[in-house]
Amino acid sequence: MSELSHRPGTPRIDSDGPTIDVSLDVTPRDSNGPTRNVSPDVSRPSTIHPRIRPKYRTAFAWLGPPGSGIYSDIRARAPFYLTDWLDAWNYRVIPATALIFFANVLPGIAFSLDLIETTNQYGVSEVLLSSFMAAFIFSCFGAQPLTIAGVTGPITVFNKTIFNIIESQADKPVYLHFVGWVYLWAAILHWATAMLNFCNFLKYVTLFSCDTFGFYVAWVYLQYGVQVLTRQLHANPQNSAGPLVSIIVAVLMLVTSFLFQHLSKQSFFHRHARRFLADYGMPISLVASSGMAYWGRFNAANPATLPVGEAFQAAGGRDWLVKFWELDGKWVGIAFPFGFILWVLFFFDHNVSSLMAQGAEFPLRKPPGFHYDFFLLGITTFIAGLIGVPAPNGLIPQAPIHTTSLLIMKHPRFEKDAEKQDADRALDYAERPVAVVEQRASNLAQGALCLVLLTGPFLHVLHLIPRGVLAGLFWYMGADALRGNGITSKILYFVRDKNLTPLDEPLRKVRKSRILLFVGVQLLGFGATFAITQTAAAIGFPVVILLLIPLRVLLIPRLSFTPEELAILDGPTASPFTMESVGGTLS
C-alpha cells in the first residue's frame, strides 16, 4: 500500500482489512453530497494556541441556549434514521458484527472477573445484560450508532473501589443500593450536561488528550492480560499444569491474531482473501486457541475457564430490581461525590470514544450528535443502577475498530497518461476507503448476541473459553492500540534512522527537543493516570484524566512551541464536519 501523507498520531487504515492501522487521508462528504478535503494543513497554527482566540460577548456565549444542542442533534440526525436501517443491507455489516462482538463481550467479561470474584454482587449475566442494554439503546435511539458502548476496565475499577470503601465502614450500606444512588446522581449530572450544552467543551479535546488516554487504555489492556494469568498462578498449587496451558494458549492467541493481520496487508492471495483474513482473523484465532486447550494432554491440565451462572439469573439469585430508594439518607448524600467522579469519567471516556469512532480519517456522510447521545448515556447509567449491572459507556479501542471494519474500499481509476510509470500505477492500484457503511444494525446485532449468550446452551459454550485466551485477546488489542497511537509514532520517529525517514514526514519540521518535550508531557499524564489506579486513591483517576484538557490548553502553548510546531504535533481529533455538533473547532 502506498504511504500517503497523514497527520502524525492519527489512526491508519490498511487497504486490505479493518485493522486499526491506517495510512491514508480521506475526503469525507457531508449529508448533501459535495466532497470536502479534511487533510490537515500543517502550516495552519494550532487551533487552541493563545495567539488565536475567538471572541464572544460573554464568557460562555458559545455554549448556546439550554437544550439547543440536543435539539440540533435530533434535527440533524432524524432525516437519516430510515436510511440508517436501509443502509445495513451491505456485506460489511456481517464481519463488523462478528469482530466487534468478540472485541466487546469477552474483554468486558474479563475486566469484570476481579469485580465478580471480589464483590460477589455481579456475574457474567450482569455484564452481558449491560452490553445488550447499551447496544439496544444507542443503536435504536442514538445519534451516533457507530459508537460501541459496553463494560470497560475503568468502570470495574470504579465499582471495586466503591466496594472496598464501604466494606471498611462499621455501618456499611447495601452495596447495590449505594451504587444505585451513585449511578442516579451521575445520571442527573449527565442530563444537566446535555441540557446545558457542556459537550461543547469537546472543542478543546485534541489528539494530545486522546492519544494520552488511548495510551493509558492500551497499557490497561496489557496489564489485565497479565493479571488474568497471575490469578491462576496464585489459585493453583505449585507445579500445576493448568496455568502453563493458559500461558501457551494466550501466546497462541496473540501470535495468530497478529499473523492474520500481517497476512492481510501483504501482496499474497487475492484481495478478497486478504480482506477475509482481516475481517475474521481475530475470531478465528480465538476459536482455534480455545480449541487448543482441549487438545490431547492440554485437556488433562484442566485450564481455568470463564465462570458463568444460571440463564438470565442475577448473581447470588437476587432480584433484578434494586430498591436503592431504601438506602439511609446519610449514604444518599455520601453517594453524590462518587456520582460526580463517575460523571467526569464518562464525560471524557464516552465522548472521546465517539470522537475517535468518527475521526477525520473516516469518510463519513451523516452528522453526529454528542449532546443527545450523552443524554442517552444518562438514561443507560440510571437503568444500570436500577437493575444492578455495571454502567456501560463508550469503548476504546472498540469504537474506532467498529468504524474501520465498516469501511468500503475501492480501487481508484487509472489516469490515462502515456508517460505514467508502472510504479505509479502500482501505487494507484491500492484500495482506498471511499465510504463507511453508516448504519445501526451491526451495533444492535452484536448486542443481541449478548442476549443470546444469556441462554443456557450458549452460557455453557461461554464457560468453555479458557481464561488464557482472554489474556491473549487483551495483549493483542492492547498491542494493536499502541501501534496506532500518536505517542508511539512520535517515539518511533525519534529513534528512526534519519536517512530512512521519508522526506515529506511532517515531524521533520519540528525540533527534536520539542518532540521530546511534547511526548514527555503526554507520558507524564499517562504515568499519573496509571499510577493512581494502582493505589487506594484509584477512585479519583477520572479527575486526572479530565485534567489532560486544561493541561493542553493552558500549559502546552507556554512551553516554547511555535504555532506551526503545535499544528504538526497536535490537532483536532475529528473533522470539522463531525465537530459541528459541539459548535465546531476553535479557530
Steps between C-alpha positions, in 0.01 A plus 500: 500500500627845423613716784309824465541798721297503817487685827734350759310320770185431301390139451595321180273290282648210309377465146418132534333466835330659797799539727570802709814572298421782256725682256265698286323832496145494375245756392179482702183631348221676677140395481440705186761323296788737413847379582700684764870456548582466870871433464684699763685812403823491694565864426184600683563604862363284777128541552546562871819702498469814716578724205176400335197529722137549395319796650157477661281759662483297821733235638267207430295630209640224280310241709171616352148501653408204725378202303612639166769235459258209544249666269763557231624142526152356460416735217820416313486124549127425473485519117754216481323260737332292230812480287696391809306175480479472122874554460562191715430288191873469439743213549732716713243479782564125547877510569457821701245326724721194552812705568346744745304228680814316602690825559224633727356210697806296594715793622198630693462165677873476563511854639221406738659179629669680786179688578298177485734305726555785747148636555281196424243761392550465127525206261540431129125550458530859623780576255312350204177678590682833535658456155163413346328798663762743369495351150119506482460860619782653298428304182125562502483849648851647490634765265838328469428128450858428392618560858521172688411510871557228755670411827849649521801455724462844665142431615604169655783676685250766611243249629761288675646807674152595625458147637832517685411839650156415632606155622740669741213688667344374822145582388556413136198534270376245247754522219258499205274755673794735543617447140143562383513847654848561358366419154191715555708804598723439200196470272362833623836664426495340154158646426601844629818487291305421184234763568758773573702409187815427701605254230613810312809480718603213271638762265794513741563125467785445254724210405715586802229386742370216282843352438590521869178334608527242222855425612370447853219270385744294290725441800197414714417228248855366516493511882168317522634230268781437747261509796273237343796262499652592837168436674517142376854464632384606847187283490675178394746287695867515413606319180137478382473464121184712468667843514768384255235400246331838551827678421547286187153573361540870588819520292332299224208742494735799482727359229228364271298823518799707394589239236158533337526879521847492341390273215203726428745782422731305271479447125416130536167352388209676337379823659177332612703236684707771666186682607363175640814457712465856628129461573504161670861452608439588863182289544670203329799539730273507803313184400820316405679598822200391708493166320872450561436497876294181454749319278688199632689545826399866517147390588632291791658814646149641554580869436273759665201612296244779526259483796133509409173484691146394419320624192355850545567485874667775701802429719412324824142442388399858591210686337587704194331810643729687743295694755762770548240742634511303826853630571545711816504874439858538626633272229293675232703815557828310519421343161503840324881548484532152353232587245692815409819300441308253284362791298854630446611156379211454259516858369855442382496129423172480310543822303860421407397155375226670293754744357738217411220297340430801275860608444614714210645193325153350446296618196177556692190654346251510786509758780593420863314585821707527816250685721213264429709186541639622832140546617435138398810395693336647809200277436713186466689595817174537692366167369829331594454611860136395497572140395841464666737467202830680426432829321596486130671777306701555181779251434856567390639355274182310403312808372756600232557132416127473428508793258815368333338161442213674317725675247426443133825470306528554126769539237543848352469541127827501309603826342530479125851638480740342254797619699381357830751255647408141589602564862252782527230277355573240766459760769174620350368142498495491880150496642386815670208570732218670315215468754389358832190283535331732749217294645354373826472126437855390591484664843155355567604155373805474723284606794237240410772234500575600859139423583529165321802418716276530807315183399603172657665325202708803404600566860646150495694586182623820664613297800724293271717801403831482691602808693839483330334581168360817656851593612622461142207708375592775747861494383399512133259791540740691727800451272297587191375818665856597592613453141248754374544747785644846436740477792647180360539649152689800637730281709572280198574806287750624757697174498469435125798538270471846346621370165210255490239755602282626210588850389135608522466390865339801676693434822819598316380860535491472881807534720582167662517670838138613452393150401662365815337768713154441352521123539652541846197697620270235353692223673484696824120514471489130418726414792292701747178336381644150502669545838192626683299197387749277683445676834224537756413832332397320180151646532640838394665394176223649278590846632861449392378398154281812468793723600668406172275753325602813696857371498496515121317831478681695771846346541617357168479827301727665760781247460682678216317322219437696184147495356629305201657236724181459701301465178722205403524339843131538582169568335125437519396139554212517255426693184315835502198310366486289817582789733199698378294324767703672772523841339789424267872507557676801645637745244 
